[in-house]
mmCIF file of C-alpha atoms in Angstrom:
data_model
loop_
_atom_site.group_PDB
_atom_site.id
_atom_site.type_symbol
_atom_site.label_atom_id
_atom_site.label_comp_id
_atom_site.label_asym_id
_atom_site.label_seq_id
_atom_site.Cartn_x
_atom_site.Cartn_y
_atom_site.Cartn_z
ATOM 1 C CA UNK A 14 0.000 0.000 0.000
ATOM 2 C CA UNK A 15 1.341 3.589 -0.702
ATOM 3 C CA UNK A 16 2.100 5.938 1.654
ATOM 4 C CA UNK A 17 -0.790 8.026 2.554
ATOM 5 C CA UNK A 18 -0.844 11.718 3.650
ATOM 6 C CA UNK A 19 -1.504 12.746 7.372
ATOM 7 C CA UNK A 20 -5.070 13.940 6.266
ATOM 8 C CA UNK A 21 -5.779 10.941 4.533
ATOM 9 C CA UNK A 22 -4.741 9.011 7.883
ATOM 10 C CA UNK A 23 -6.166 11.460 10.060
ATOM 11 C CA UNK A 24 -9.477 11.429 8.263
ATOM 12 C CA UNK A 25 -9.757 7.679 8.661
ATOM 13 C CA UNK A 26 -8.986 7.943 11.724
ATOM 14 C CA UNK A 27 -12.020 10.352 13.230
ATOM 15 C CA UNK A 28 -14.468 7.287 11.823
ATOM 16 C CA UNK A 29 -12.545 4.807 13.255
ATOM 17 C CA UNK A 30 -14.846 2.490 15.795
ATOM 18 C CA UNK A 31 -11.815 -0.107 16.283
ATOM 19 C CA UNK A 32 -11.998 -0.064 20.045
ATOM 20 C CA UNK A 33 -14.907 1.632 22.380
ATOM 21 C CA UNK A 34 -13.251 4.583 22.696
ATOM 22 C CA UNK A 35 -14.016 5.828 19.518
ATOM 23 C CA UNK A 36 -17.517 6.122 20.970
ATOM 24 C CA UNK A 37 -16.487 7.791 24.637
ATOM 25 C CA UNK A 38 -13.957 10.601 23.055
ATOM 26 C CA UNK A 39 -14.581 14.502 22.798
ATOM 27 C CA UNK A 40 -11.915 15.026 19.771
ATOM 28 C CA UNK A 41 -9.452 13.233 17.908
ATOM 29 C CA UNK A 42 -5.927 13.644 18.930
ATOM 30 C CA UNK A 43 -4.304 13.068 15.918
ATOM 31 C CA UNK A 44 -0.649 14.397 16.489
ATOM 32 C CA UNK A 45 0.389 17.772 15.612
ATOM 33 C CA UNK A 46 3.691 19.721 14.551
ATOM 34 C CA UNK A 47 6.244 19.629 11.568
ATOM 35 C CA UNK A 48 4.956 17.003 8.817
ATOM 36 C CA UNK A 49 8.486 16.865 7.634
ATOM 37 C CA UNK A 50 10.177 16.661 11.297
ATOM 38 C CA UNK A 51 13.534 15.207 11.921
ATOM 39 C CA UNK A 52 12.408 14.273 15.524
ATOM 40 C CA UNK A 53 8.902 12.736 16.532
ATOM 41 C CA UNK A 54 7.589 12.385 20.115
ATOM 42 C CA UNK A 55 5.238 9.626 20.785
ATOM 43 C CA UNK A 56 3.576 9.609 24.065
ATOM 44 C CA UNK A 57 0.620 6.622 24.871
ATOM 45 C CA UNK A 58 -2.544 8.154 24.678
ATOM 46 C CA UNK A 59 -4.639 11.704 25.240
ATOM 47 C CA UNK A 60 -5.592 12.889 28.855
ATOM 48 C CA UNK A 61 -8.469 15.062 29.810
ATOM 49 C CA UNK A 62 -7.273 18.533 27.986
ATOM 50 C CA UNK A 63 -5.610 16.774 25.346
ATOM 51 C CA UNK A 64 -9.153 15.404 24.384
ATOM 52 C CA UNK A 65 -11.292 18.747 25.058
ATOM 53 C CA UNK A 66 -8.578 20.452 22.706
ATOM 54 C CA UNK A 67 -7.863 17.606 19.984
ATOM 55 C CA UNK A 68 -4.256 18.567 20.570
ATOM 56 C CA UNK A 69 -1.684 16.482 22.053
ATOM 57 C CA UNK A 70 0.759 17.332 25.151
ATOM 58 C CA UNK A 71 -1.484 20.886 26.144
ATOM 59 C CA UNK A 72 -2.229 20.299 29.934
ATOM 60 C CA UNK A 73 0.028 20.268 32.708
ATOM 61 C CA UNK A 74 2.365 17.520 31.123
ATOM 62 C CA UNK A 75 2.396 19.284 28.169
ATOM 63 C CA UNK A 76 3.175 22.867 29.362
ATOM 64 C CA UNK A 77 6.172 20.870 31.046
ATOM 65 C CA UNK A 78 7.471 18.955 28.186
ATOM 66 C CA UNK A 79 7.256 22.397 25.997
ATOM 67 C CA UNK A 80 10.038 23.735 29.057
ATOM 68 C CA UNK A 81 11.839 20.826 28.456
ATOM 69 C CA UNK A 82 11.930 21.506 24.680
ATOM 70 C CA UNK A 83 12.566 25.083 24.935
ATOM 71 C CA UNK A 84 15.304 24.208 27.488
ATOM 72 C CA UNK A 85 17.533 22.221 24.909
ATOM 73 C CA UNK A 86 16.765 24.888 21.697
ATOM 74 C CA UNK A 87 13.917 22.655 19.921
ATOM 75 C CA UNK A 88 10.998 24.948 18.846
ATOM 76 C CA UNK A 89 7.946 22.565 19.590
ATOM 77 C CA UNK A 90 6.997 23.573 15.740
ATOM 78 C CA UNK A 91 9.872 21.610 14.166
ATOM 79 C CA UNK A 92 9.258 18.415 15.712
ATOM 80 C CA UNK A 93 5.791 16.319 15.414
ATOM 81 C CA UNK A 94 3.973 14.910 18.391
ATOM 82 C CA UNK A 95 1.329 12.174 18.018
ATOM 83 C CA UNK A 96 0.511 9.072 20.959
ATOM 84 C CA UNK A 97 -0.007 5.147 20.269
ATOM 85 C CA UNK A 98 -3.434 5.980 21.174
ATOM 86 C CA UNK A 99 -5.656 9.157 19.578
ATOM 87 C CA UNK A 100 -8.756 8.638 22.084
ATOM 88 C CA UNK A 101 -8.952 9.255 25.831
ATOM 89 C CA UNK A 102 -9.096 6.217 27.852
ATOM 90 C CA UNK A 103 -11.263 6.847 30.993
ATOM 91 C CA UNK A 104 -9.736 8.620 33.884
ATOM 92 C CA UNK A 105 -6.678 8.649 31.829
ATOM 93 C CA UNK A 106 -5.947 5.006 32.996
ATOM 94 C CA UNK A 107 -3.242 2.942 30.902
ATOM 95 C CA UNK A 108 -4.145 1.950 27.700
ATOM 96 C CA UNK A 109 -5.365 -1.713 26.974
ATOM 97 C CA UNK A 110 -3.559 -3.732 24.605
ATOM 98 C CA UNK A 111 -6.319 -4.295 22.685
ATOM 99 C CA UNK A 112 -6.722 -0.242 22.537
ATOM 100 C CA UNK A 113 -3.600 -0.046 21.820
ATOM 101 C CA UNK A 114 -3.841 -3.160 18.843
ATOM 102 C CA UNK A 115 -6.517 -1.092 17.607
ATOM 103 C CA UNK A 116 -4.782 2.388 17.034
ATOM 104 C CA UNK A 117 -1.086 1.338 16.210
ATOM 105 C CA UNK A 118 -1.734 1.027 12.673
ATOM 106 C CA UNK A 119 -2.706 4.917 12.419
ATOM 107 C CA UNK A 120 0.182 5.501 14.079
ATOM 108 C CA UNK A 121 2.482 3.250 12.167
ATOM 109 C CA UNK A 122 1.271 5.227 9.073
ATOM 110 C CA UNK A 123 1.942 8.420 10.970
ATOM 111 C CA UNK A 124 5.815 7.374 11.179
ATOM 112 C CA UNK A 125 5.842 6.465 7.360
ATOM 113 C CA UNK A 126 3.937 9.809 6.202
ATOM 114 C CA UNK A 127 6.393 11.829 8.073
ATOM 115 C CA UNK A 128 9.530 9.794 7.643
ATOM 116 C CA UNK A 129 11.284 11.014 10.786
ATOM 117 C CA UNK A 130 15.067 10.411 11.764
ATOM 118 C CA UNK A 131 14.578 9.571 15.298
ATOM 119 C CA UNK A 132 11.750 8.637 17.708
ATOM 120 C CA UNK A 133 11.657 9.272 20.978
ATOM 121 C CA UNK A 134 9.565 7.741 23.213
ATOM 122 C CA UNK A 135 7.195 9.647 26.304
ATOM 123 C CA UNK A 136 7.097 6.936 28.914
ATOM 124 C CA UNK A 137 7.067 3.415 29.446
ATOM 125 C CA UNK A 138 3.915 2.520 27.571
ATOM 126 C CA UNK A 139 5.419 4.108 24.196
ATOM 127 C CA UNK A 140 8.578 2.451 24.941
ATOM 128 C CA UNK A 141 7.008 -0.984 25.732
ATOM 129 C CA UNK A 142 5.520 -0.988 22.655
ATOM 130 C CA UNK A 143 7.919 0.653 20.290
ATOM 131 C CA UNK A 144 11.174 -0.348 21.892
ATOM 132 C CA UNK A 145 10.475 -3.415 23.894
ATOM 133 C CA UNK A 146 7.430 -5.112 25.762
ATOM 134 C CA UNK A 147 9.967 -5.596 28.566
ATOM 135 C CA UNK A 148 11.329 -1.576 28.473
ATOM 136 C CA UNK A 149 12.315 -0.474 31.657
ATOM 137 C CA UNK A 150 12.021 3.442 31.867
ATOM 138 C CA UNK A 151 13.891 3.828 34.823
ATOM 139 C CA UNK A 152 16.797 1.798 33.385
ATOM 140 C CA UNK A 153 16.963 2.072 29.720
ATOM 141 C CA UNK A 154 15.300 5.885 29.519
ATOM 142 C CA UNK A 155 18.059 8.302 26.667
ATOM 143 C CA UNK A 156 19.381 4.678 25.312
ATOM 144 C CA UNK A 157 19.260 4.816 21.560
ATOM 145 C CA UNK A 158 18.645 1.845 19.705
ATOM 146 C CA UNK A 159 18.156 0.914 15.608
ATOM 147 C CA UNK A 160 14.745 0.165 14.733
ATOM 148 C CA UNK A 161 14.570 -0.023 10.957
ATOM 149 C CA UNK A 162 15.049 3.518 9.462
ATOM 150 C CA UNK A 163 14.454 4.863 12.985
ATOM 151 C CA UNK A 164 17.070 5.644 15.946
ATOM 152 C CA UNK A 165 14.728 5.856 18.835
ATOM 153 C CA UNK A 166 14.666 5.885 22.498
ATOM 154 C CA UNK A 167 12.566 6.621 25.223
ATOM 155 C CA UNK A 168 12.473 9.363 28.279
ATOM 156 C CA UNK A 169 10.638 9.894 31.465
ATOM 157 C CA UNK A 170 7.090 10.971 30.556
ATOM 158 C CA UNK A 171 6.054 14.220 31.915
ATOM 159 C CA UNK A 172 3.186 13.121 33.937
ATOM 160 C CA UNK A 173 5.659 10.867 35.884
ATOM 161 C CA UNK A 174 7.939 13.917 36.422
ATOM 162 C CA UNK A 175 4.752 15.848 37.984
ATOM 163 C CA UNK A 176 5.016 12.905 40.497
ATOM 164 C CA UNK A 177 8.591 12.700 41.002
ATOM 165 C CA UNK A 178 10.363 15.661 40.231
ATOM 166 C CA UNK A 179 13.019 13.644 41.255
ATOM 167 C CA UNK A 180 13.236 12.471 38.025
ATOM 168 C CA UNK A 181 13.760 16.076 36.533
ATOM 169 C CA UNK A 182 17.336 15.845 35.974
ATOM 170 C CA UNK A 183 17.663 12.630 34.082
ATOM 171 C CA UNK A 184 14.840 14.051 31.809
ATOM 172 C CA UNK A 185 16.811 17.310 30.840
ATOM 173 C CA UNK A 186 20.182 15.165 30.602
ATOM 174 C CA UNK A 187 18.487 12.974 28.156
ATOM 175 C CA UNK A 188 16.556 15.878 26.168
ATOM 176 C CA UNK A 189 20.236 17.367 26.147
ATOM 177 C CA UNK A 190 21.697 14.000 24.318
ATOM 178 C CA UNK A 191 18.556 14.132 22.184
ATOM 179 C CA UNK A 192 19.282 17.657 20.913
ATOM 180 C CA UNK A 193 23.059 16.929 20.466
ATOM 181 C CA UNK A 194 21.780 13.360 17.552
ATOM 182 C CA UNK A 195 19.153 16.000 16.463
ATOM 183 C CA UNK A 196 21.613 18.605 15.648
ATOM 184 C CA UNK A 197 23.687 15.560 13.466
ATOM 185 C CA UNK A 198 20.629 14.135 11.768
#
């Protein structure tokens, strides 16, 4: 099958009844940003302002991964940001595998449309299922590895960091080594 465009995909997508949540959500989150970016961000599936805006990484997470961003030089615009999932599971829980079964193909064409040079992951779900079902975030988080066309790797999501700021440090030493590859790419 050829590549499709983002529309095309994204179009699909808002009449896609593959899982319940298709039925539950207030908007599509899609992805958003640069449709020729270097660098794509995948995160594992909307919260509650993501869905009310149709806009991924806008609430508190989101304000804090644009700091991040800004902290290293990458201007949120140049860089595309979609999740595994594009509906809002309830009460933002985890995402089921069979939500998650249901959705990856819209991402997967996502990745092809835009043709990025590296992935990085937003948390352990992402990671789990883009990396490896047995990813450990706390162990393997800024650790590039070859995936096809793609060097990816995965960081701290920012929800987690609203938990444990604890964590804050690792995050902007890995966004650092993530600008340094992006500058090469």
């Amino acid at each position: 099958m050829a590549n499709r465009t983002l529309e095309e995909i994204r179009t699909d997508c808002a009449s896609c009844m593959n899982c319940p949540l298709g039925k539950t959500r207030t908007n599509l989150v899609f992805g958003v940003g640069n449709p020729n970016a270097k660098l794509m961000f995948i995160g594992e599936a909307p919260g509650q302002q993501e869905d009310l805006s149709g806009v991924p990484f806008v609430g508190a997470a989101g304000k804090l991964f644009d700091k991040y961003l800004a902290a290293v030089g990458i201007p949120r615009e140049d860089v595309y940001i979609a999740n595994i999932l594009k509906c809002r599971p309830p009460q933002n829980r985890d995402p089921l595998p069979a939500e998650q079964d249901a959705c990856i193909g819209y991402l997967r064409e996502q990745v092809k449309a835009i043709r990025p040079k590296m992935i990085v992951c937003l948390g352990r779900i992402a990671a789990m299922r883009l990396i490896n079902p047995d990813f450990r975030i706390t162990r393997e988080h800024g650790v590039f590895v070859t995936r096809g066309a793609y060097e990816i790797c995965a960081v701290y999501h920012p929800s987690a960091l609203l938990r444990d700021p604890a964590k804050k440090d690792e995050m902007l030493a890995d966004m650092l080594m993530i600008k340094e590859k992006y500058d090469m790419v």
